[in-house]
Coordinates of C-alpha atoms in Angstrom, one line a residue:
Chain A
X1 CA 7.6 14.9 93.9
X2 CA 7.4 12.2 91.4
X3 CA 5.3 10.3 89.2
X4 CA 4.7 6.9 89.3
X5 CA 1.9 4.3 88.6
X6 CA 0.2 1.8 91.1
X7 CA -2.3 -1.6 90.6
X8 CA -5.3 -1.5 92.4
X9 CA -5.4 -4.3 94.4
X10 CA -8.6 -4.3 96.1
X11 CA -11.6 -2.2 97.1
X12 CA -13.3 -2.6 100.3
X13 CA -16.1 -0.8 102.3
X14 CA -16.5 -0.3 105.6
X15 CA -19.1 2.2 107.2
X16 CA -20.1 3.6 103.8
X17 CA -16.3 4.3 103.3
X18 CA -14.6 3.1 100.9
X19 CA -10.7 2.3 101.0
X20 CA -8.7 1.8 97.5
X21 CA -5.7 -0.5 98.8
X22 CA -3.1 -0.8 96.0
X23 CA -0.3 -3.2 95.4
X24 CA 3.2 -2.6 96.9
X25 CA 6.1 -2.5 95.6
X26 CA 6.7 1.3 96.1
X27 CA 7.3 3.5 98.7
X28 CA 4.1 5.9 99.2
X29 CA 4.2 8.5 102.4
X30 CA 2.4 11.6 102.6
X31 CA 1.5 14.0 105.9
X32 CA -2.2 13.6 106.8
X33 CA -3.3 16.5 104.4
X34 CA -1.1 16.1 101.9
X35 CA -2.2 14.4 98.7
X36 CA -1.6 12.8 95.6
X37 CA -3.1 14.0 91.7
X38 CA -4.4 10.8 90.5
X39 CA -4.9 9.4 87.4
X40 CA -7.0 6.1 86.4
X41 CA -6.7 3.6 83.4
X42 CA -10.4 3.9 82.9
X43 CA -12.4 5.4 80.3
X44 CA -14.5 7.6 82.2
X45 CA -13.4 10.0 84.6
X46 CA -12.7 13.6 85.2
X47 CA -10.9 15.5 82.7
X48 CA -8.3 16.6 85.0
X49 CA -6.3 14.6 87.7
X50 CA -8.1 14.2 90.8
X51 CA -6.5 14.3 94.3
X52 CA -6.6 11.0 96.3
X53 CA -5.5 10.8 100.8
X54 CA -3.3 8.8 101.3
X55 CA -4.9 6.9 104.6
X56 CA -1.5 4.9 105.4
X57 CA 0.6 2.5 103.9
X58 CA 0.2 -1.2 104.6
X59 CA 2.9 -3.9 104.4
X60 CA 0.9 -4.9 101.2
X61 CA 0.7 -1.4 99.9
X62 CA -0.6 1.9 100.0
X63 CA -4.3 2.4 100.5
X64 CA -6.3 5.3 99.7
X65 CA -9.4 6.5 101.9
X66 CA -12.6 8.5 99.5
X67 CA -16.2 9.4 99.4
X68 CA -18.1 7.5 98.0
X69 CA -19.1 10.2 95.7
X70 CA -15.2 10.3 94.9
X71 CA -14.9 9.4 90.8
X72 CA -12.4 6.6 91.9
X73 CA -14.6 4.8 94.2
X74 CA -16.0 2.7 91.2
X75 CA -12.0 1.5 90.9
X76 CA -12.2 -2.2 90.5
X77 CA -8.6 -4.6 91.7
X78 CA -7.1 -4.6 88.2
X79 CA -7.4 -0.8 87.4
X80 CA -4.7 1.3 87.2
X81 CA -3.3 4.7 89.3
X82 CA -0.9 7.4 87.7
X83 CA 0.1 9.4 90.8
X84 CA 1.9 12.3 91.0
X85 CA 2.7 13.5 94.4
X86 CA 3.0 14.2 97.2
X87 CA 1.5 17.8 97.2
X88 CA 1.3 20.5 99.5
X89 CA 1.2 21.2 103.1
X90 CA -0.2 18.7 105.2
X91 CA -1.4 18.9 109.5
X92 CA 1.0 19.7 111.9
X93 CA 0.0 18.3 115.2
X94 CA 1.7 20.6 117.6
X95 CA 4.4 18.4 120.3
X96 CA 2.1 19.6 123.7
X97 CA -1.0 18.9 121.9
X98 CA -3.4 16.2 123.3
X99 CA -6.8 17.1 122.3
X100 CA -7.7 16.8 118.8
X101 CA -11.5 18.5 117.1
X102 CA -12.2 17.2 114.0
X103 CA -14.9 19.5 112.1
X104 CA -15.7 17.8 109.4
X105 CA -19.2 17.1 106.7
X106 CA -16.7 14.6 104.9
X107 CA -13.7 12.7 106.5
X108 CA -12.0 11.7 103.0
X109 CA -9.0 14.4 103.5
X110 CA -9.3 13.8 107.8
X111 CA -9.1 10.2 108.2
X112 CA -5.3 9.9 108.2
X113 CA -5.1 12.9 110.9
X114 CA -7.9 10.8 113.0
X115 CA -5.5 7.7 113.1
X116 CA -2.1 9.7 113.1
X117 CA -3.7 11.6 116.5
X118 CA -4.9 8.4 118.1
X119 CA -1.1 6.7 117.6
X120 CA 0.2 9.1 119.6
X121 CA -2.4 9.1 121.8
X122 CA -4.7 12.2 121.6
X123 CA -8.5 12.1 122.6
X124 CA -10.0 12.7 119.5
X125 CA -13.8 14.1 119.2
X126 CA -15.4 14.3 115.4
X127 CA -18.1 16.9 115.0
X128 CA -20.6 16.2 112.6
X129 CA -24.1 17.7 111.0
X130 CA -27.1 16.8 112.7
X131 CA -27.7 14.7 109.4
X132 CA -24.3 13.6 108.5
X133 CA -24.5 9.8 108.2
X134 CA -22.1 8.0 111.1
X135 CA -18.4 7.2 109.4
X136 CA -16.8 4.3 110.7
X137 CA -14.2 5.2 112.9
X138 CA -12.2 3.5 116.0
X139 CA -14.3 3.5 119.0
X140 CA -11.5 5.6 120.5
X141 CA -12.8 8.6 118.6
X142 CA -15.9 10.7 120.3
X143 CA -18.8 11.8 117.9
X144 CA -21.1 14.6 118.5
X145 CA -23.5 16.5 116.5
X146 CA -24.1 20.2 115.6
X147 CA -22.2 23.8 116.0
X148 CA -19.0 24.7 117.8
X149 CA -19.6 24.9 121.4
X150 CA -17.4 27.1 124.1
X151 CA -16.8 24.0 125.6
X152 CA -15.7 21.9 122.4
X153 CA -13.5 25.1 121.6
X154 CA -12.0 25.5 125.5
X155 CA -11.2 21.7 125.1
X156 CA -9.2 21.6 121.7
X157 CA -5.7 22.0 121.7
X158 CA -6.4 21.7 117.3
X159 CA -9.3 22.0 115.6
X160 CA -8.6 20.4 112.1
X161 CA -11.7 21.4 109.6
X162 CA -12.8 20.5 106.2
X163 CA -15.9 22.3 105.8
X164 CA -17.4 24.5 102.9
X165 CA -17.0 27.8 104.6
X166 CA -13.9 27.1 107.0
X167 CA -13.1 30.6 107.2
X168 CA -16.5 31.4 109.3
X169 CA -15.5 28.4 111.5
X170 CA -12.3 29.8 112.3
X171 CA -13.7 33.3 113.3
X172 CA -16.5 31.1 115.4
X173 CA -13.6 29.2 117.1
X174 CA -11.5 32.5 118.1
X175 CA -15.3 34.4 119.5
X176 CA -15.5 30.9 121.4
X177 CA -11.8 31.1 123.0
X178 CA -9.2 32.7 124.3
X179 CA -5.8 33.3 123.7
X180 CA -6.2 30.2 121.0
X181 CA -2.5 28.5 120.7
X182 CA -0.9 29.1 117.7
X183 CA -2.2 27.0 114.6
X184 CA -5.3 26.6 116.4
X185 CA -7.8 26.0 113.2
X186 CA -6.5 24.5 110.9
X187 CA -8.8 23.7 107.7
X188 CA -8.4 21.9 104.1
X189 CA -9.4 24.0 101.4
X190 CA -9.3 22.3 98.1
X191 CA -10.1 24.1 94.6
X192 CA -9.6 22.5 91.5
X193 CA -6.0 22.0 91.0
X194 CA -5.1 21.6 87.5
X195 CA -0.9 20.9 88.2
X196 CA -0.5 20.5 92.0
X197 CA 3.1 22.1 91.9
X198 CA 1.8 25.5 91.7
X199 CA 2.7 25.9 88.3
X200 CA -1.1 27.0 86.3
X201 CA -1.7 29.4 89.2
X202 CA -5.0 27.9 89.0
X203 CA -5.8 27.5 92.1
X204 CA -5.8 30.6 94.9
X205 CA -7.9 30.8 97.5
X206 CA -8.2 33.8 99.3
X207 CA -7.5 33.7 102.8
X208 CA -8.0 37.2 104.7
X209 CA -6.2 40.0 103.0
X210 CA -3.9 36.9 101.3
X211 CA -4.2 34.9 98.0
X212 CA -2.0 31.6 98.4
X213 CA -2.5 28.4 96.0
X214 CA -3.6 25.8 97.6
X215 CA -1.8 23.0 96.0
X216 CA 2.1 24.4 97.2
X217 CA 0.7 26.6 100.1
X218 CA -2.1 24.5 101.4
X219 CA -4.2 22.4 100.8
X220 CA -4.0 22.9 104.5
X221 CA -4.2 26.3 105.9
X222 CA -3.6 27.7 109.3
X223 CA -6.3 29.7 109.9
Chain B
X1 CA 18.6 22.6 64.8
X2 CA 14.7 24.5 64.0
X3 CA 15.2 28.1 63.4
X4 CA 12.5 30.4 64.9
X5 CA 14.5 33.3 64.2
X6 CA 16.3 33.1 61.2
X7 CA 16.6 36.8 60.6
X8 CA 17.1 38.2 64.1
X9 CA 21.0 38.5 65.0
X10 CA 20.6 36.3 68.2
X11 CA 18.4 33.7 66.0
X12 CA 16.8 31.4 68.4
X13 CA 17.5 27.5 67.6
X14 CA 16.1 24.9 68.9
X15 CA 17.2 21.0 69.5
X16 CA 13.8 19.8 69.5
X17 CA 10.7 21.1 67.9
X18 CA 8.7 20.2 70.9
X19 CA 8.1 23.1 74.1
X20 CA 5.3 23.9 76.4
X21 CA 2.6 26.6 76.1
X22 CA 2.8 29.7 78.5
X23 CA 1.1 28.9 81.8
X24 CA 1.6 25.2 81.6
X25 CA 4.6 25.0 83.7
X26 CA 5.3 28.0 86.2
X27 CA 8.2 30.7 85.6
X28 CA 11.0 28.2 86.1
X29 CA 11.1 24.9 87.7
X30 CA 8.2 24.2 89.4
X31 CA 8.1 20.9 87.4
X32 CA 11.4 19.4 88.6
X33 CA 11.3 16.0 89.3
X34 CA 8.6 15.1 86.9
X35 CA 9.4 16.7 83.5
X36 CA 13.1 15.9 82.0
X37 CA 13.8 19.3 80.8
X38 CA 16.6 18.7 78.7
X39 CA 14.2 16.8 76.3
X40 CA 12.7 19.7 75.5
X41 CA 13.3 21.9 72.8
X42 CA 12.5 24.9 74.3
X43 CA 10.9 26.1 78.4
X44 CA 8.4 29.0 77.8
X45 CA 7.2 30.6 80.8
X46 CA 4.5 31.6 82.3
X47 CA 3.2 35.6 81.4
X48 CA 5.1 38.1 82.9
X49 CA 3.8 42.2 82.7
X50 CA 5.9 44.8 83.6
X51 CA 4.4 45.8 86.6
X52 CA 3.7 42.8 89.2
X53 CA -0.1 41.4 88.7
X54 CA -2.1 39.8 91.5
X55 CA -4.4 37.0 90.7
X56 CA -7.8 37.0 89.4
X57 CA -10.8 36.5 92.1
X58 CA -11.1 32.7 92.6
X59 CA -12.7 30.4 90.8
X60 CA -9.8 30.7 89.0
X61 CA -10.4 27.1 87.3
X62 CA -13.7 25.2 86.1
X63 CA -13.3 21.4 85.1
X64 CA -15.5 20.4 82.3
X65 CA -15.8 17.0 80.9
X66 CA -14.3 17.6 78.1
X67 CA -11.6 19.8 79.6
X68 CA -11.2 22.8 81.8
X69 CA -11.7 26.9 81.6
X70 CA -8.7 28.8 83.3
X71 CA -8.9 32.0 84.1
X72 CA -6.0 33.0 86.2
X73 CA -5.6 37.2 86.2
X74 CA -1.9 36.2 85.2
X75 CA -0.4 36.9 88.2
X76 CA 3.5 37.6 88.0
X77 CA 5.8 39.6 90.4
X78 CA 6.8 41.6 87.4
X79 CA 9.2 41.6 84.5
X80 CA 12.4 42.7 87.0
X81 CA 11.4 41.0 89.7
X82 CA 11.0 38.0 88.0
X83 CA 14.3 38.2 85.8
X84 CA 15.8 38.5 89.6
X85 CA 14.3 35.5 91.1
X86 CA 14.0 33.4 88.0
X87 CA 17.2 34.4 85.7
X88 CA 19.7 32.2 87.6
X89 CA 17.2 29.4 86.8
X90 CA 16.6 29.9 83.9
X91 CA 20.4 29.9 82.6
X92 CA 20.2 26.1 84.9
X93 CA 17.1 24.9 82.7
X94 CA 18.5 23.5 80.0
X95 CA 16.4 24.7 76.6
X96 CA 16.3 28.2 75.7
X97 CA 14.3 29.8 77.7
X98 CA 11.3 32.1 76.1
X99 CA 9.8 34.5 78.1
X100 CA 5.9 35.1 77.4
X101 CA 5.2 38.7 78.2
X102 CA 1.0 39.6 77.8
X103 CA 1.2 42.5 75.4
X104 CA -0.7 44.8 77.5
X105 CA 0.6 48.5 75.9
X106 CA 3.3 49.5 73.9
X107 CA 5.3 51.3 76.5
X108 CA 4.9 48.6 79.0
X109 CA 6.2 46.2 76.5
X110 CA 9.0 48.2 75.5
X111 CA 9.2 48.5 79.4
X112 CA 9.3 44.7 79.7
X113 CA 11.7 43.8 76.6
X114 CA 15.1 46.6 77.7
X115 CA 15.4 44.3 81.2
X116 CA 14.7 40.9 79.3
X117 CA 17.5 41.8 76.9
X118 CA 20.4 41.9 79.3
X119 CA 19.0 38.8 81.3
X120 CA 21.8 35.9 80.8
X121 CA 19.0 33.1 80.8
X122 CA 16.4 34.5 78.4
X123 CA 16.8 33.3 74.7
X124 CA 13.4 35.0 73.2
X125 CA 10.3 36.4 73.9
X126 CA 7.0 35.0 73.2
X127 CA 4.1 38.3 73.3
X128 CA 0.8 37.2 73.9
X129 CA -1.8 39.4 72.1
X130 CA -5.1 40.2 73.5
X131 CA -8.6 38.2 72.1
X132 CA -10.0 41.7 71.1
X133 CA -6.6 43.4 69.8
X134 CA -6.7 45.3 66.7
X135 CA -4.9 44.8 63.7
X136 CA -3.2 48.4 64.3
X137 CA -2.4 47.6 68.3
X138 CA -1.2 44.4 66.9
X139 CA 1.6 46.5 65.1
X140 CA 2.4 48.6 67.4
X141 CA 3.0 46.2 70.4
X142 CA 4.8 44.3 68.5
X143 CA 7.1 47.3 67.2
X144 CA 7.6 48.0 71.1
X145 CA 9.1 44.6 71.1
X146 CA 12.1 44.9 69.0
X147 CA 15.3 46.0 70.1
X148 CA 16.2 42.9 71.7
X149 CA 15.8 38.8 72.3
X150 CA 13.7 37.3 69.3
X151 CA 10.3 38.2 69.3
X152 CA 7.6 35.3 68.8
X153 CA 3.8 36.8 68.8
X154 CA 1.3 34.3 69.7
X155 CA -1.9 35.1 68.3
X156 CA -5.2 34.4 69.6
X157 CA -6.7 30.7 67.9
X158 CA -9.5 31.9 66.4
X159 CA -8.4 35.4 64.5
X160 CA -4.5 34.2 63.9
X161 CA -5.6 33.9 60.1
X162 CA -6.4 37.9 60.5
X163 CA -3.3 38.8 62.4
X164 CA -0.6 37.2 60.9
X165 CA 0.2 39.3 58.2
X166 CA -0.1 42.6 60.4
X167 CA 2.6 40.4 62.6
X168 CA 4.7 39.9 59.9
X169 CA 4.7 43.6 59.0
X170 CA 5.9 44.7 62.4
X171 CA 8.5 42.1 62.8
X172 CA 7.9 39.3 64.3
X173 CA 10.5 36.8 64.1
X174 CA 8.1 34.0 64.6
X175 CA 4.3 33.0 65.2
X176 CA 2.5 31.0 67.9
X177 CA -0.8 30.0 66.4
X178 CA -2.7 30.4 68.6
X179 CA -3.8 31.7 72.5
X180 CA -6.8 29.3 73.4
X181 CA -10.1 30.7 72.8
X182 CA -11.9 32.4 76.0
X183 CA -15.6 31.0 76.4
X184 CA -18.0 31.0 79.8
X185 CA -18.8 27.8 81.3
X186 CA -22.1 26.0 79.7
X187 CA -23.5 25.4 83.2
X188 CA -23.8 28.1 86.0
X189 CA -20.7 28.4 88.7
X190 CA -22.0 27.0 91.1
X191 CA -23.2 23.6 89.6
X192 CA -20.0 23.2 87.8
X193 CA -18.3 19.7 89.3
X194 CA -16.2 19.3 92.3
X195 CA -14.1 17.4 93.4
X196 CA -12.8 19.3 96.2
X197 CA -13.7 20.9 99.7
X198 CA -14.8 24.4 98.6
X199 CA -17.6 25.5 96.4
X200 CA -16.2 26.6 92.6
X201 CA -18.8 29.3 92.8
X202 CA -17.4 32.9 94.6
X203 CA -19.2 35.9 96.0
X204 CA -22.9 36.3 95.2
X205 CA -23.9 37.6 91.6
X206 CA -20.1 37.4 90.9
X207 CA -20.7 34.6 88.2
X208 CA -23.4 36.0 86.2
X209 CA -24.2 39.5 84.0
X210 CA -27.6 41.3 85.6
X211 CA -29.2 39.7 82.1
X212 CA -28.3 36.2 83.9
X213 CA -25.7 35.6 81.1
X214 CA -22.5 34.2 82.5
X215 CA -19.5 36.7 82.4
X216 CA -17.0 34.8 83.9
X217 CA -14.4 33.9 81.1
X218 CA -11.5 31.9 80.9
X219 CA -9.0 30.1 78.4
X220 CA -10.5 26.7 77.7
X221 CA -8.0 23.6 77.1
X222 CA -9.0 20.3 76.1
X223 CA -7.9 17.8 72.8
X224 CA -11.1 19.6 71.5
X225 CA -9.2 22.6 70.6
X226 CA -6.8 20.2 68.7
X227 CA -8.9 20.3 64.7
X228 CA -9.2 24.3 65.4
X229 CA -5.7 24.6 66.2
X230 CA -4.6 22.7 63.2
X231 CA -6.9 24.8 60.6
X232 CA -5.6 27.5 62.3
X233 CA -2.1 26.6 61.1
X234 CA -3.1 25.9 58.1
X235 CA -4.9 28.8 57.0
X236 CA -1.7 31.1 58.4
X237 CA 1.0 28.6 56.3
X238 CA -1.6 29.6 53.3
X239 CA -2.1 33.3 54.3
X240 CA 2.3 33.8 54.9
X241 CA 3.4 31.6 51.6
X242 CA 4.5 35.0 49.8
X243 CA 6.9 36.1 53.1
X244 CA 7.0 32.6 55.4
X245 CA 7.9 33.0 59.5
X246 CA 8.4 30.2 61.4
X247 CA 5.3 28.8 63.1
X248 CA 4.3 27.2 66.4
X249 CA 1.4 25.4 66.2
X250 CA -0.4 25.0 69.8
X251 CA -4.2 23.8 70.7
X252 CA -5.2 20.4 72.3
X253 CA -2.2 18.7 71.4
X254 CA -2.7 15.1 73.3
X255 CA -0.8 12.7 71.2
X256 CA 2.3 12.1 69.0
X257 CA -0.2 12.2 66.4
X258 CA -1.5 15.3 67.1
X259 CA 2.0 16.8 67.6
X260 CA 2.9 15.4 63.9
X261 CA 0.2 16.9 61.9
X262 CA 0.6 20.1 63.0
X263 CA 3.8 19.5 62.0
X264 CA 3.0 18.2 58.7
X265 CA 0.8 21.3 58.1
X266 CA 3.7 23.6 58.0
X267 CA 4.6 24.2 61.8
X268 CA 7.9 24.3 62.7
X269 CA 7.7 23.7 66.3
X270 CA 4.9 22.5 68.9
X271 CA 3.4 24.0 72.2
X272 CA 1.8 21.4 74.1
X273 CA -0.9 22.7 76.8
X274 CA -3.2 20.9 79.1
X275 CA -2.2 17.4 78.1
X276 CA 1.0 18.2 80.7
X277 CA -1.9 18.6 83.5
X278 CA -3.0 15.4 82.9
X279 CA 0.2 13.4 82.7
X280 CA 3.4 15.7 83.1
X281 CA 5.6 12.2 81.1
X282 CA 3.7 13.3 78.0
X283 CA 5.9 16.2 77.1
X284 CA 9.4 14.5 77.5
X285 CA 7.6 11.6 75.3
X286 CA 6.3 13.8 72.8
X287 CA 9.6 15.6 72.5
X288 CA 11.9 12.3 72.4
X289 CA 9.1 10.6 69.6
X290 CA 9.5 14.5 67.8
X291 CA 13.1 14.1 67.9
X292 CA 13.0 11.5 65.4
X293 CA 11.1 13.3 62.8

């Protein structure tokens, strides 16, 4: 865990996505999951630090992946980012796993997992909303639309989630098969998080009968 | 040296007049890595209760744009549990330590305070008074208290003008002025911003009173508090000129300059809050540009 500062050294946009790719000169690794409490040299923004994914780190330096609704993906080359990270739990992929679900209505904290899975050669299927607008993603990765089928559920060897009620998806996803393998679902659940080292207790979620913070414990949770 | 307890046996000195506010940085080192603690004159933690306390039902946190409402249900394993997972720690820190117990009732304090006295890495207590406490609970908590480390009372912002004399009168060695005020959100729950993968809003009718006002409260930090924070000081330096304590002056402090007036208005030390969210370097700054006053 440190702090440290970083240029922004371009923005680009590709499928409606937007990628913040910062200027090397530091060495920036997180898990897929994991994430950084950002900071920007700009006068408007949120009052606390917001959490930036780390999609991988170039030659030329770290890049970032967000929303476009993200407050940093007005950033312009030039702009500055106080990090401080990395935080939390990230994915674990489990070593006999080959079949990857991705349940997701944004792929901001996912996208890392999506390229991490296809380097080591999993078949990786997105589901998506009926009206979720098409992400840009390799070709490699399989997109289908609407609920969690049996079959989608027999097939996954993961299901990594980020939706807004991940706990339903998880009881869905044991109804739809069984004997699931251990860390089955696994979802990102992000509160606000005021201080990302579990310091302000600020940010529990409750997760059955347990309350863990989700910036030490989480943000990804087995579920 | 600053003196925060110049008439308690122990006396409590600091290097540095700069420390953070309870529930800033965790019970111990949770911030290692990214605050030099050394710099510090003083590590107070987060609010112990002498039974364990589980947290409050999220949302526990609600970003504003001018800051952020935190309302946590201060959960803690518990005076003795903490003293036995933390004490080792503490005695590692660095700066006295200061443990911030919530003044919940007079035999739980007293409760609290035998255990903190014979625990190697605790230098002073800091008692957080309740918003709503009463002039006479104020005494008597604080009566509970004594006996062992130090006893600083933090009083809440906005009635620490009221309280400071009854303080005085029960013993306190030393005053933090003050606990940030406790407000609603301006917006509903569930519009409040997000910027993460869950809604802030919780179960259904959880966020508002049947009258549809809002009744979820929490502490609210932000350099707002800052020009309250420093009348606040001033009016208790005006109110305690006859029989002085040692004051803390806390609230919105975002800047050196901040950190210095309160200073200049009679405070002896400094409790910087939310400004450590938003860029942990600040306190070790503030504390090395302090050290030169």
């Amino acid at each position: 865990m440190r702090q440290f500062t970083l240029g922004v050294a371009e923005i680009a946009t590709s499928g409606g996505q937007i990628y913040v790719r910062c200027g090397g000169g530091l060495e920036v690794t997180a898990a897929p999951g994991q994430f950084y409490l950002a900071r920007a040299d700009i006068a408007t923004q949120p009052f606390l630090r917001v959490p930036l994914y780390l999609f991988h780190t170039q030659s030329g330096g770290p890049e970032f992946f967000v929303d476009p609704a993200h407050p940093y993906a007005a950033l312009e080359p030039g702009d500055t980012l106080d990090l401080v990270g990395p935080c939390g739990r990230g994915f674990s992929l489990p070593p006999r796993a080959a079949h990857l679900l991705l349940v997701a209505h944004t792929l901001e904290r996912l996208y890392a997992l999506a390229h991490l899975a296809l380097e080591r050669h999993f078949a990786v299927t997105l589901l998506l909303p009926p009206d979720a607008p098409l992400p840009s993603l390799p070709l490699d990765v399989e997109i289908q639309r609407g609920a969690l089928t049996a079959d989608l559920a027999a097939w996954a060897d993961l299901i990594a989630a980020d939706v807004p009620d991940p706990l339903t998806l998880a009881q869905q996803a044991r109804l739809l098969r069984l004997s699931p393998p251990p860390g089955f679902v696994q979802a990102v659940i992000t509160p606000i998080m005021p201080c990302g080292v579990g310091a302000c207790q600020a940010c529990w979620v409750e997760i059955g009968h347990h309350r863990k913070r989700a910036c030490v414990e989480g943000p990804v949770f087995h579920l | 040296m600053i003196e925060l307890a110049p008439h308690h046996k122990r006396g409590l000195s600091l290097a540095n007049p700069v420390m953070n506010a309870s529930g800033l940085l965790g019970f111990a080192d949770e911030y290692r890595g990214l605050i030099d603690f050394s710099r510090l004159g003083a590590f107070v933690t987060n609010a112990l209760t002498a039974r364990p306390r589980t947290p409050a039902h999220p949302p526990n946190a609600i970003p504003l744009p001018n800051g952020v409402l935190i309302h946590t249900g201060l959960p803690n394993p518990g005076v003795r549990a903490a003293i036995r997972q933390y004490d080792r720690e503490w005695q590692r820190l660095g700066p006295p330590v200061i443990v911030h117990l919530a003044a919940t009732t007079p035999e739980d304090v007293r409760r609290s305070v035998e255990p903190l006295d014979l625990a190697e890495g605790v230098s002073g207590v800091e008692l957080g008074l309740r918003d709503d406490v009463s002039v006479e609970e104020t005494e008597h908590v604080i009566r509970a208290a004594l006996g062992g480390p130090p006893v600083i009372v933090r009083l809440p912002l906005l009635r620490a003008a009221e309280l400071c004399e009854a303080a005085a009168r029960a013993g306190a060695d030393a005053l933090t002025v003050g606990a940030p005020m406790r407000t609603s959100p301006p917006i509903p729950l569930r519009e409040a911003p997000l910027w993460g993968s869950i809604a802030n809003g919780n179960g259904e009718g959880e966020s508002q009173d049947e009258d549809g006002k809002q009744k979820w409260k929490g502490r609210f930090y932000g350099p707002e508090v800052f020009p309250m924070a420093l009348e606040a000081v001033r009016a208790v330096v005006g109110a305690m000129q006859a029989s002085p304590l040692p004051i803390i002056g806390a609230g919105g402090i975002f800047s050196e300059e901040n950190a210095r007036a309160i200073l200049s208005a009679g405070a002896a030390a400094v409790q910087v809050d939310a400004a450590v969210w938003v860029d942990p370097a600040f306190l070790s700054r503030v504390a090395e540009a302090m050290a030169t006053l």
